[in-house]
CSV table of C-alpha atoms in Angstrom, one decimal:
chain,number,residue,atom,x,y,z
A,8,MET,CA,-95.4,122.0,-156.5
A,9,ASN,CA,-92.6,123.4,-158.0
A,10,THR,CA,-92.7,121.6,-161.9
A,11,MET,CA,-89.8,124.6,-162.8
A,12,ASP,CA,-86.6,123.7,-161.6
A,13,ASP,CA,-87.2,120.0,-161.4
A,14,SER,CA,-87.8,120.2,-165.1
A,15,ALA,CA,-84.7,121.9,-164.9
A,16,LYS,CA,-82.6,119.0,-163.5
A,17,LEU,CA,-84.4,116.3,-165.3
A,18,ASP,CA,-83.3,118.8,-168.4
A,19,GLU,CA,-80.0,118.3,-167.2
A,20,THR,CA,-80.0,114.6,-166.1
A,21,TYR,CA,-81.5,112.8,-169.4
A,22,ASP,CA,-80.7,115.0,-172.3
A,23,THR,CA,-76.9,114.1,-172.9
A,24,PRO,CA,-77.1,110.4,-174.6
A,25,CYS,CA,-74.5,107.9,-173.8
A,26,PRO,CA,-72.2,109.1,-176.6
A,27,ARG,CA,-71.4,106.2,-180.0
A,28,VAL,CA,-67.7,104.9,-180.3
A,29,GLU,CA,-67.0,106.1,-183.6
A,30,SER,CA,-64.6,104.6,-186.4
A,31,THR,CA,-61.8,107.0,-187.2
A,32,LYS,CA,-61.7,105.4,-190.9
A,33,THR,CA,-62.4,108.0,-193.3
A,34,SER,CA,-63.0,105.6,-196.1
A,35,ASP,CA,-66.5,105.1,-197.5
A,36,GLU,CA,-65.7,100.9,-196.9
A,37,PRO,CA,-66.8,99.6,-193.5
A,38,PRO,CA,-64.1,98.9,-190.8
A,39,LEU,CA,-63.1,95.2,-191.4
A,40,TYR,CA,-64.2,93.6,-188.1
A,41,PHE,CA,-68.2,94.4,-190.0
A,42,PRO,CA,-68.8,93.0,-193.2
A,43,GLN,CA,-67.5,92.9,-196.1
A,44,SER,CA,-68.2,92.8,-199.9
A,45,GLY,CA,-68.3,89.4,-200.9
A,46,ASP,CA,-69.1,88.1,-197.5
A,47,ASP,CA,-72.9,86.3,-198.4
A,48,LEU,CA,-70.9,84.3,-201.3
A,49,PRO,CA,-70.1,80.9,-200.7
A,50,ALA,CA,-66.4,80.4,-198.9
A,51,GLN,CA,-63.5,78.8,-201.0
A,52,PRO,CA,-60.7,78.2,-199.1
A,53,LYS,CA,-57.1,77.6,-200.0
A,54,GLU,CA,-55.3,74.9,-198.4
A,55,GLN,CA,-57.0,71.6,-197.8
A,56,MET,CA,-56.3,71.2,-194.2
A,57,ASP,CA,-54.3,67.2,-193.7
A,58,PRO,CA,-55.8,65.0,-191.8
A,59,ILE,CA,-52.1,64.3,-190.8
A,60,GLY,CA,-49.2,66.6,-190.1
A,61,PRO,CA,-47.5,69.0,-187.1
A,62,TRP,CA,-50.4,70.8,-186.0
A,63,ALA,CA,-52.1,67.0,-184.8
A,64,THR,CA,-52.3,65.1,-182.3
A,65,GLY,CA,-53.5,61.4,-181.3
A,66,ARG,CA,-52.8,58.2,-183.5
A,67,VAL,CA,-53.0,57.3,-187.1
A,68,THR,CA,-53.0,54.4,-187.4
A,69,PHE,CA,-55.2,51.0,-186.3
A,70,THR,CA,-54.2,47.5,-185.9
A,71,PRO,CA,-56.1,44.5,-186.7
A,72,GLN,CA,-56.0,43.7,-183.0
A,73,ASP,CA,-58.1,46.8,-182.7
A,74,GLY,CA,-60.5,44.7,-185.2
A,75,LEU,CA,-60.2,47.8,-187.6
A,76,THR,CA,-57.7,48.5,-190.9
A,77,GLY,CA,-56.8,51.5,-192.8
A,78,ILE,CA,-56.0,55.4,-192.3
A,79,ARG,CA,-58.4,57.5,-189.9
A,80,PRO,CA,-57.9,61.5,-189.9
A,81,VAL,CA,-57.1,62.8,-186.6
A,82,VAL,CA,-60.3,65.3,-185.4
A,83,ASP,CA,-59.1,68.3,-182.5
A,84,ARG,CA,-60.3,71.4,-181.9
A,85,TYR,CA,-57.7,72.8,-184.3
A,86,SER,CA,-58.9,71.1,-187.0
A,87,ILE,CA,-62.8,71.7,-187.0
A,88,THR,CA,-64.3,74.9,-186.1
A,89,SER,CA,-68.0,76.6,-185.8
A,90,PHE,CA,-67.7,79.5,-188.4
A,91,GLY,CA,-65.9,81.4,-190.4
A,92,ALA,CA,-64.7,84.9,-190.8
A,93,PRO,CA,-67.8,86.7,-192.3
A,94,GLN,CA,-69.8,85.5,-189.6
A,95,TRP,CA,-67.3,86.4,-186.4
A,96,ARG,CA,-67.8,90.1,-188.4
A,97,SER,CA,-71.8,89.0,-189.2
A,98,HIS,CA,-71.4,88.9,-184.9
A,99,ASN,CA,-69.4,92.1,-184.3
A,100,GLN,CA,-72.2,94.0,-186.1
A,101,LYS,CA,-75.1,92.1,-184.6
A,102,PHE,CA,-74.0,94.0,-181.1
A,103,PHE,CA,-73.5,97.6,-181.9
A,104,MET,CA,-77.2,97.1,-183.4
A,105,GLN,CA,-78.0,96.2,-180.4
A,106,SER,CA,-76.4,98.5,-178.5
A,107,ASN,CA,-77.8,100.8,-181.0
A,108,GLU,CA,-80.9,100.0,-180.2
A,109,LYS,CA,-81.5,99.6,-176.8
A,110,ILE,CA,-79.9,103.5,-176.2
A,111,GLN,CA,-83.1,105.0,-178.6
A,112,GLU,CA,-85.6,102.7,-176.2
A,113,ALA,CA,-83.4,104.9,-173.2
A,114,GLN,CA,-83.2,108.0,-175.1
A,115,LEU,CA,-87.7,107.3,-175.8
A,116,ALA,CA,-88.0,106.5,-172.1
A,117,VAL,CA,-86.0,108.9,-170.5
A,118,GLY,CA,-88.2,111.9,-172.6
A,119,SER,CA,-91.1,109.7,-172.0
A,120,ALA,CA,-90.3,109.8,-168.1
A,121,LYS,CA,-90.0,114.0,-168.6
A,122,ARG,CA,-93.4,114.4,-170.1
A,123,CYS,CA,-95.0,112.2,-167.1
A,124,VAL,CA,-93.7,114.1,-164.9
A,125,GLU,CA,-94.6,117.3,-166.0
A,126,ARG,CA,-98.4,115.8,-166.8
A,127,SER,CA,-98.2,114.5,-163.1
A,128,TYR,CA,-97.4,117.4,-161.2
A,129,MET,CA,-99.5,119.8,-163.4
A,130,GLU,CA,-102.7,117.0,-162.3
A,131,THR,CA,-101.2,116.8,-158.7
A,132,ASP,CA,-101.1,120.8,-158.4
A,133,ARG,CA,-104.4,120.7,-160.4
A,134,THR,CA,-106.4,117.9,-157.7
A,135,GLN,CA,-104.8,119.5,-154.7
A,136,LEU,CA,-106.5,122.3,-155.4
A,137,GLU,CA,-109.2,121.4,-156.2
A,138,SER,CA,-109.7,119.1,-152.9
A,139,THR,CA,-108.3,122.6,-150.5
A,140,ASP,CA,-111.7,124.3,-152.1
A,141,HIS,CA,-114.1,120.6,-151.0
A,142,LEU,CA,-112.8,121.5,-148.3
A,143,LYS,CA,-113.3,124.7,-147.2
A,144,LYS,CA,-116.8,124.3,-148.9
A,145,ARG,CA,-117.5,121.6,-145.9
A,146,ALA,CA,-115.1,123.7,-143.2
A,147,GLY,CA,-118.0,126.1,-144.2
A,148,GLU,CA,-121.4,123.2,-144.1
A,149,VAL,CA,-119.9,122.5,-140.7
A,150,TYR,CA,-119.7,126.3,-139.5
A,151,ARG,CA,-122.8,126.3,-140.7
A,152,TRP,CA,-124.1,123.7,-138.5
A,153,LYS,CA,-122.0,124.0,-135.5
A,154,ILE,CA,-124.1,128.6,-134.8
A,155,GLU,CA,-127.0,126.3,-135.0
A,156,LEU,CA,-126.2,123.9,-132.4
A,157,GLU,CA,-125.1,127.3,-130.4
A,158,HIS,CA,-128.0,129.3,-130.8
A,159,LEU,CA,-130.2,125.9,-129.8
A,160,ILE,CA,-127.9,125.2,-127.1
A,161,LEU,CA,-128.3,128.4,-125.3
A,162,ASP,CA,-132.1,128.1,-125.7
A,163,ILE,CA,-132.3,124.9,-124.2
A,164,THR,CA,-130.1,126.2,-121.4
A,165,LYS,CA,-132.5,128.9,-120.7
A,166,GLU,CA,-135.7,126.5,-120.8
A,167,ILE,CA,-133.9,124.1,-117.9
A,168,GLU,CA,-133.7,127.1,-116.0
A,169,LEU,CA,-137.1,127.5,-116.3
A,170,LEU,CA,-138.2,124.5,-115.7
A,171,GLU,CA,-135.8,123.6,-112.4
A,172,THR,CA,-137.6,127.0,-111.3
A,173,GLU,CA,-140.9,125.5,-111.6
A,174,TYR,CA,-139.7,122.1,-110.1
A,175,ARG,CA,-138.5,124.1,-107.4
A,176,ARG,CA,-142.2,125.5,-106.8
A,177,VAL,CA,-144.0,121.9,-107.1
A,178,LYS,CA,-141.2,120.8,-104.5
A,179,HIS,CA,-142.0,123.5,-102.2
A,180,SER,CA,-145.7,122.7,-102.9
A,181,LEU,CA,-144.8,119.2,-102.1
A,182,SER,CA,-143.2,120.1,-98.8
A,183,VAL,CA,-145.9,122.8,-97.2
A,184,LEU,CA,-148.9,119.8,-97.7
A,185,THR,CA,-150.9,119.5,-94.8
A,186,VAL,CA,-150.0,117.7,-91.1
A,187,PRO,CA,-152.4,114.7,-92.4
A,188,GLU,CA,-150.2,114.5,-95.3
A,189,ALA,CA,-146.6,114.2,-93.8
A,190,ILE,CA,-147.9,111.3,-91.7
A,191,ALA,CA,-150.1,109.3,-94.0
A,192,GLY,CA,-146.5,109.8,-95.8
A,193,GLU,CA,-144.9,108.8,-93.3
A,194,PHE,CA,-147.0,106.0,-91.7
A,195,LEU,CA,-146.6,104.1,-95.2
A,196,GLN,CA,-142.6,104.4,-95.8
A,197,LEU,CA,-143.0,102.4,-91.6
A,198,ARG,CA,-145.3,100.0,-93.4
A,199,SER,CA,-143.2,100.1,-96.0
A,200,LYS,CA,-140.7,99.0,-94.2
A,201,ARG,CA,-142.5,95.2,-92.8
A,202,LEU,CA,-140.6,91.6,-93.7
A,203,GLU,CA,-141.4,89.0,-96.4
A,204,SER,CA,-145.1,87.6,-96.0
A,205,ASP,CA,-146.3,90.8,-94.2
A,206,LEU,CA,-144.9,93.3,-96.4
A,207,ILE,CA,-149.2,92.9,-98.7
A,208,ARG,CA,-151.6,95.7,-99.9
A,209,ASP,CA,-154.1,95.1,-96.8
A,210,GLU,CA,-156.6,96.8,-95.7
A,211,VAL,CA,-154.7,99.8,-94.3
A,212,GLU,CA,-153.0,101.0,-96.8
A,213,GLU,CA,-155.5,100.8,-99.1
A,214,GLU,CA,-156.9,103.5,-97.3
A,215,LEU,CA,-154.2,105.2,-96.9
A,216,THR,CA,-153.6,104.9,-100.8
A,217,LYS,CA,-156.7,105.5,-101.9
A,218,VAL,CA,-157.2,107.4,-104.8
A,219,ASN,CA,-160.2,108.9,-106.2
A,220,ILE,CA,-161.1,109.0,-110.4
A,221,SER,CA,-160.7,112.7,-110.7
A,222,LEU,CA,-159.8,115.3,-108.2
A,223,TYR,CA,-161.9,117.8,-109.3
A,224,GLN,CA,-165.4,115.9,-108.7
A,225,TYR,CA,-164.4,116.6,-104.9
A,226,LEU,CA,-164.1,120.3,-105.1
A,227,ASN,CA,-167.2,121.1,-103.1
A,228,GLU,CA,-166.7,117.8,-101.0
A,229,ILE,CA,-163.8,116.1,-98.9
A,230,ALA,CA,-160.7,115.8,-101.1
A,231,LEU,CA,-157.9,113.6,-100.0
A,232,CYS,CA,-154.6,113.8,-99.4
A,233,SER,CA,-153.4,111.7,-101.4
A,234,GLU,CA,-155.2,112.7,-104.9
A,235,ILE,CA,-153.2,116.1,-104.6
A,236,ARG,CA,-150.1,113.9,-103.4
A,237,ASP,CA,-150.6,111.7,-105.8
A,238,LEU,CA,-151.4,114.9,-108.5
A,239,PHE,CA,-148.6,116.9,-107.3
A,240,GLY,CA,-146.1,114.1,-107.8
A,241,ARG,CA,-147.4,113.2,-111.2
A,242,THR,CA,-146.4,116.9,-111.9
A,243,ARG,CA,-143.2,116.4,-110.3
A,244,GLU,CA,-141.9,113.5,-112.2
A,245,GLN,CA,-143.4,115.0,-116.0
A,246,ILE,CA,-140.8,117.6,-114.7
A,247,GLU,CA,-138.3,115.4,-114.4
A,248,MET,CA,-138.8,113.1,-117.5
A,249,GLN,CA,-139.2,116.4,-119.7
A,250,ILE,CA,-135.6,117.9,-117.4
A,251,THR,CA,-134.3,115.0,-118.5
A,252,GLU,CA,-135.3,115.1,-121.1
A,253,LEU,CA,-134.1,118.8,-122.1
A,254,LYS,CA,-130.3,117.5,-120.8
A,255,ALA,CA,-130.8,114.5,-122.9
A,256,ALA,CA,-130.8,116.8,-125.9
A,257,LYS,CA,-128.5,119.1,-124.4
A,258,VAL,CA,-126.2,116.7,-124.0
A,259,ARG,CA,-126.0,115.4,-127.9
A,260,MET,CA,-126.5,119.1,-129.3
A,261,GLU,CA,-123.1,119.7,-126.7
A,262,VAL,CA,-122.1,116.1,-128.2
A,263,ASP,CA,-122.3,117.3,-132.2
A,264,TRP,CA,-120.8,120.5,-131.3
A,265,THR,CA,-118.2,119.0,-130.3
A,266,ASP,CA,-117.8,117.1,-133.0
A,267,LYS,CA,-118.4,119.6,-135.4
A,268,THR,CA,-115.9,122.0,-133.7
A,269,ASP,CA,-112.6,119.7,-133.5
A,270,ALA,CA,-114.0,118.4,-137.4
A,271,TYR,CA,-114.1,122.3,-137.8
A,272,ALA,CA,-110.3,122.7,-136.5
A,273,ILE,CA,-109.5,120.3,-138.4
A,274,ASP,CA,-110.6,121.0,-141.9
A,275,SER,CA,-109.4,124.7,-141.1
A,276,GLU,CA,-105.8,122.9,-140.6
A,277,CYS,CA,-106.0,121.3,-143.9
A,278,ILE,CA,-106.8,123.9,-145.2
A,279,LYS,CA,-103.3,125.5,-144.9
A,280,LEU,CA,-101.1,122.7,-144.9
A,281,LYS,CA,-98.9,123.6,-148.4
A,282,ASN,CA,-96.1,121.2,-150.3
A,283,ASP,CA,-94.3,123.1,-148.0
A,284,SER,CA,-95.2,123.4,-144.5
A,285,SER,CA,-93.6,121.3,-141.9
A,286,THR,CA,-95.8,118.9,-140.6
A,287,ILE,CA,-96.9,116.9,-143.8
A,288,VAL,CA,-95.4,113.4,-142.6
A,289,TRP,CA,-95.8,109.7,-144.3
A,290,LYS,CA,-99.3,108.4,-143.1
A,291,LEU,CA,-99.8,105.0,-143.6
A,292,GLY,CA,-102.9,103.7,-144.3
A,293,ALA,CA,-104.3,107.0,-144.6
A,294,THR,CA,-106.1,106.8,-147.7
A,295,ARG,CA,-108.8,103.8,-145.6
A,296,PHE,CA,-112.7,103.9,-145.0
A,297,PRO,CA,-113.4,103.2,-141.6
A,298,ALA,CA,-116.3,102.0,-141.1
A,299,GLU,CA,-117.8,103.9,-139.1
A,300,GLN,CA,-117.6,106.6,-141.4
A,301,SER,CA,-121.3,108.9,-142.2
A,302,THR,CA,-122.3,110.1,-145.2
A,303,PRO,CA,-123.2,113.4,-146.6
A,304,SER,CA,-126.8,112.2,-146.5
A,305,SER,CA,-126.5,110.5,-142.9
A,306,TYR,CA,-124.6,113.1,-141.5
A,307,GLU,CA,-127.3,115.9,-142.2
A,308,HIS,CA,-129.8,113.9,-141.4
A,309,TYR,CA,-128.2,113.2,-138.2
A,310,THR,CA,-127.9,116.4,-137.2
A,311,ARG,CA,-131.0,117.4,-138.4
A,312,GLU,CA,-132.4,115.2,-135.8
A,313,SER,CA,-130.4,116.3,-133.0
A,314,LEU,CA,-132.0,119.5,-134.1
A,315,THR,CA,-135.3,118.8,-134.7
A,316,ASP,CA,-135.9,116.7,-131.2
A,317,ALA,CA,-134.0,119.3,-129.4
A,318,GLU,CA,-137.4,122.1,-130.9
A,319,ALA,CA,-139.6,119.1,-130.3
A,320,ALA,CA,-138.5,118.8,-126.3
A,321,LYS,CA,-138.1,123.0,-125.6
A,322,GLN,CA,-141.9,123.1,-127.3
A,323,ARG,CA,-143.1,120.5,-125.2
A,324,SER,CA,-141.1,121.8,-122.0
A,325,MET,CA,-143.2,125.3,-122.7
A,326,ASN,CA,-146.1,123.9,-122.8
A,327,LEU,CA,-146.0,122.0,-119.8
A,328,ARG,CA,-144.9,125.5,-117.6
A,329,SER,CA,-147.8,127.0,-119.7
A,330,THR,CA,-150.3,124.3,-117.7
A,331,LEU,CA,-148.4,124.1,-114.4
A,332,ASN,CA,-149.9,127.5,-113.4
A,333,SER,CA,-153.9,125.9,-113.9
A,334,ILE,CA,-152.8,122.7,-111.2
A,335,TYR,CA,-151.3,125.0,-108.5
A,336,LYS,CA,-154.4,125.9,-106.0
A,337,ASN,CA,-155.4,125.2,-103.1
A,338,SER,CA,-157.8,122.4,-101.9
A,339,ILE,CA,-160.5,122.0,-99.3
A,340,LYS,CA,-159.8,118.7,-97.1
A,341,ASP,CA,-161.2,116.9,-94.6
A,342,LEU,CA,-159.0,114.3,-93.8
A,343,ARG,CA,-161.2,113.3,-90.3
A,344,ASP,CA,-163.4,110.8,-91.8
A,345,GLN,CA,-160.4,108.9,-93.5
A,346,ALA,CA,-158.3,109.4,-90.4
A,347,THR,CA,-160.6,107.3,-88.4
A,348,ARG,CA,-161.3,104.9,-91.0
A,349,VAL,CA,-158.0,104.3,-91.2
A,350,ASP,CA,-157.4,104.0,-87.9
A,351,LEU,CA,-160.0,101.8,-87.3
A,352,VAL,CA,-158.1,99.5,-89.7
A,353,LEU,CA,-155.3,100.0,-88.6
A,354,GLY,CA,-156.6,98.1,-84.6
A,355,GLN,CA,-158.0,95.5,-86.3
A,356,LYS,CA,-155.3,95.0,-88.7
A,357,ILE,CA,-153.1,94.8,-84.9
A,358,LYS,CA,-155.2,92.7,-83.3
A,359,LEU,CA,-155.2,89.9,-85.6
A,360,THR,CA,-151.5,90.3,-85.7
A,361,GLU,CA,-151.5,89.6,-82.2
A,362,ASP,CA,-153.2,86.5,-82.4
A,363,ILE,CA,-151.5,84.8,-85.3
A,364,HIS,CA,-148.5,86.3,-83.0
A,365,LEU,CA,-150.0,84.3,-80.4
A,366,GLN,CA,-151.1,81.2,-82.3
A,367,LEU,CA,-147.6,80.6,-83.8
A,368,GLU,CA,-145.9,80.5,-80.4
A,369,LYS,CA,-148.0,78.1,-79.5
A,370,GLU,CA,-147.0,75.6,-82.8
A,371,LEU,CA,-143.8,76.6,-82.7
A,372,LEU,CA,-143.7,75.4,-78.6
A,373,ARG,CA,-144.9,71.8,-80.0
A,374,CYS,CA,-142.5,71.8,-82.7
A,375,LEU,CA,-139.9,72.1,-80.3
A,376,HIS,CA,-141.6,69.4,-77.5
A,377,GLU,CA,-141.8,67.0,-81.3
A,378,LEU,CA,-137.7,67.6,-82.2
A,379,ALA,CA,-137.1,66.9,-78.8
A,380,ASN,CA,-138.9,63.8,-78.7
A,381,THR,CA,-137.4,62.6,-82.2
A,382,GLU,CA,-134.0,63.2,-81.4
A,383,LYS,CA,-134.3,61.3,-78.5
A,384,SER,CA,-136.2,58.4,-80.7
A,385,ILE,CA,-132.7,58.8,-83.2
A,386,GLN,CA,-131.0,58.3,-80.6
A,387,GLU,CA,-132.7,54.9,-79.6
A,388,LEU,CA,-132.5,53.7,-82.7
A,389,ARG,CA,-128.5,54.3,-83.3
A,390,HIS,CA,-127.6,52.2,-80.1
A,391,SER,CA,-130.2,49.5,-81.8
A,392,THR,CA,-128.0,49.3,-84.5
A,393,ARG,CA,-124.7,49.2,-82.3
A,394,GLY,CA,-126.3,46.3,-80.3
A,395,LEU,CA,-126.9,44.4,-84.3
A,396,ASP,CA,-123.8,45.5,-84.8
A,397,CYS,CA,-122.1,43.7,-82.4
A,398,ALA,CA,-124.0,40.0,-83.3
A,399,MET,CA,-123.7,40.0,-86.6
A,400,LYS,CA,-118.9,40.5,-85.5
A,401,VAL,CA,-120.3,37.1,-83.4
A,402,ALA,CA,-122.3,35.5,-85.9
A,403,GLN,CA,-119.8,36.6,-88.6
A,404,THR,CA,-116.3,35.7,-86.8
A,405,ARG,CA,-118.4,31.8,-85.6
A,406,LEU,CA,-118.2,31.7,-89.8
A,407,ALA,CA,-114.7,32.5,-89.8
A,408,ASN,CA,-113.4,30.3,-87.1
A,409,ARG,CA,-115.3,27.5,-88.7
A,410,LEU,CA,-114.1,27.7,-92.1
A,411,GLN,CA,-111.1,26.9,-90.3
A,412,ARG,CA,-111.8,23.4,-89.6
A,413,ARG,CA,-109.3,20.6,-92.2
A,414,ASN,CA,-110.4,18.5,-94.1
A,415,VAL,CA,-113.8,16.2,-93.8
A,416,GLU,CA,-114.1,18.2,-90.6
A,417,SER,CA,-114.7,21.1,-92.2
A,418,CYS,CA,-118.4,20.3,-93.2
A,419,ARG,CA,-121.7,22.1,-94.1
A,420,ASP,CA,-123.7,20.7,-90.8
A,421,ILE,CA,-127.4,22.5,-89.5
A,422,PRO,CA,-124.5,25.2,-87.5
A,423,GLN,CA,-123.3,26.6,-90.8
A,424,PHE,CA,-126.3,26.8,-92.4
A,425,ALA,CA,-127.6,28.4,-89.2
A,426,LEU,CA,-124.8,31.6,-88.4
A,427,VAL,CA,-125.6,32.2,-92.1
A,428,GLU,CA,-129.1,32.8,-91.7
A,429,GLU,CA,-128.4,34.2,-88.3
A,430,VAL,CA,-126.2,36.6,-90.4
A,431,LYS,CA,-129.1,37.4,-92.9
A,432,LEU,CA,-131.3,38.4,-90.1
A,433,LEU,CA,-129.1,40.6,-89.2
A,434,ASN,CA,-128.4,42.0,-92.4
A,435,GLU,CA,-132.3,42.3,-93.2
A,436,ARG,CA,-132.5,44.1,-89.5
A,437,THR,CA,-130.0,46.4,-89.5
A,438,SER,CA,-131.2,47.6,-92.8
A,439,ALA,CA,-134.9,47.9,-91.8
A,440,VAL,CA,-133.5,50.0,-88.6
A,441,LEU,CA,-131.3,52.3,-90.3
A,442,ALA,CA,-134.5,52.7,-92.8
A,443,GLU,CA,-136.0,54.2,-90.0
A,444,LEU,CA,-133.1,55.7,-88.9
A,445,LYS,CA,-132.6,57.8,-92.4
A,446,ARG,CA,-137.1,58.1,-92.1
A,447,ALA,CA,-136.4,59.5,-88.4
A,448,GLU,CA,-133.0,62.0,-89.6
A,449,GLU,CA,-135.2,63.8,-92.3
A,450,THR,CA,-138.2,64.1,-90.0
A,451,GLN,CA,-135.8,65.8,-87.9
A,452,ALA,CA,-134.9,68.1,-90.8
A,453,GLY,CA,-138.2,69.0,-91.1
A,454,LEU,CA,-139.4,69.7,-88.2
A,455,VAL,CA,-136.0,71.7,-87.9
A,456,LYS,CA,-136.8,73.4,-91.2
A,457,ALA,CA,-140.1,73.7,-89.6
A,458,ARG,CA,-139.1,75.4,-86.1
A,459,GLY,CA,-137.1,78.4,-88.6
A,460,ASP,CA,-139.7,78.9,-91.0
A,461,LEU,CA,-142.3,79.5,-87.7
A,462,GLU,CA,-138.9,81.4,-86.0
A,463,ARG,CA,-138.7,83.5,-89.1
A,464,GLU,CA,-142.3,84.4,-89.4
A,465,ILE,CA,-142.6,84.9,-85.7
A,466,VAL,CA,-139.7,87.9,-86.1
A,467,VAL,CA,-142.5,89.0,-88.8
A,468,LYS,CA,-144.7,89.4,-87.0
A,469,ARG,CA,-143.0,91.5,-84.0
A,470,LYS,CA,-141.6,93.3,-86.7
A,471,THR,CA,-145.0,94.4,-88.3
A,472,LEU,CA,-146.3,94.4,-84.6
A,473,TYR,CA,-143.6,96.6,-83.2
A,474,ILE,CA,-144.2,99.1,-86.9
A,475,ASP,CA,-148.2,98.9,-86.7
A,476,LYS,CA,-148.5,99.1,-82.9
A,477,GLN,CA,-145.8,100.5,-81.2
A,478,ARG,CA,-144.9,103.8,-84.7
A,479,GLY,CA,-147.8,103.5,-86.3
A,480,GLN,CA,-150.7,104.7,-83.9
A,481,LEU,CA,-148.0,106.7,-81.8
A,482,LEU,CA,-148.0,108.6,-85.2
A,483,ARG,CA,-151.8,108.3,-85.7
A,484,SER,CA,-151.9,110.5,-82.4
A,485,PHE,CA,-150.5,113.2,-83.3
A,486,TYR,CA,-153.6,113.8,-86.6
A,487,PRO,CA,-155.1,117.3,-85.6
A,488,SER,CA,-158.5,117.7,-84.3
A,489,THR,CA,-161.5,118.8,-86.5
A,490,ILE,CA,-161.1,122.2,-85.2
């Protein structure tokens, strides 16, 4: 703060008070417009102001017609006054005293303002220096955490590279498994393309994916391909999960490192700011506390948690890499018996699928035949309803024509009742036929749905036969011999 220059300016402005107007009279007596000696005594008028005179205006006498008699003094603005000369002089003195009091108050306020400005500048300088020291300490703390994050990020990056090397090793081990493993895997992939209801876990899939309790039981016996595949698959999944965990920890630390780098740059820029800096501007709302701001304890907890989690992930990765060498070993395989069992259950499954496919086609023919009969019946029912409609028109026309009879001829005779009964009967018959037609149409819709379901199921079975017989058996024919 440049407090000296500002104080000098304030001194030049406020050290010259408003001058008081002094009287030119040199005697000890007060001026004539101020209170004089004797003003506190009662005033004795020299002459009495008569009610009648050249100064008076208005009427003087009252006539008997007005209801009053006698002489009434004339009263106007010249005859009655509110104050005398002593009050006038006292009034003048009051304004001078009031002005002098206000001038003294203004001088006191100016002096107080100067002292307040000096004190404010001193406190502002002290506060600014304290804030700068706090910013320096905070910047040093942020820089320390940033360096720790940088070192751990480099270690995590190296660990990810080592783990990716092991992942490629496991992947290569999976790719160089024996031909039966590839055939079994491809066949499983083919059978996963079965449609809808045939996509089940049947005996063929059970034989293909059979897994024993432990691989180590078969070190001196037959080692199944699925066990080895599952073992390396689990190992690959563990490596993938560990790589994902390391990358997540790295991303979290990189985000934290970026935030700390930006925070360090911001605090460094804040430390460089002075009162004469060219980048300082008014910032409305800068003193607010955002709801998402952290506290020093939560800040340190978050940073330490990031470092701790990353160190734990790094240690788990190192432990996993140390156990991989014990997993890589050759396993004795004899897949011929297993292949025979798979071929046997596959042949049985194909035969069963062919049988059900044949039965579904026969059932579809029955459904189509019944659907044709139902459609024929529906056409007959619709024709029957049209015949009943004609009869209804005849009966209603007869009734309408007979309603045109006049006078006594408009009689409720037997033909009238017979026609009404005919209309009632035709309504009942038409309703019954329409109900049968609706039921037939519902039956037709059910048959159409059943036909669609049968056709879809036949497609499913054909797809299954294509996968198991044409593709699956062809693929299984490439299984290696015992030699």
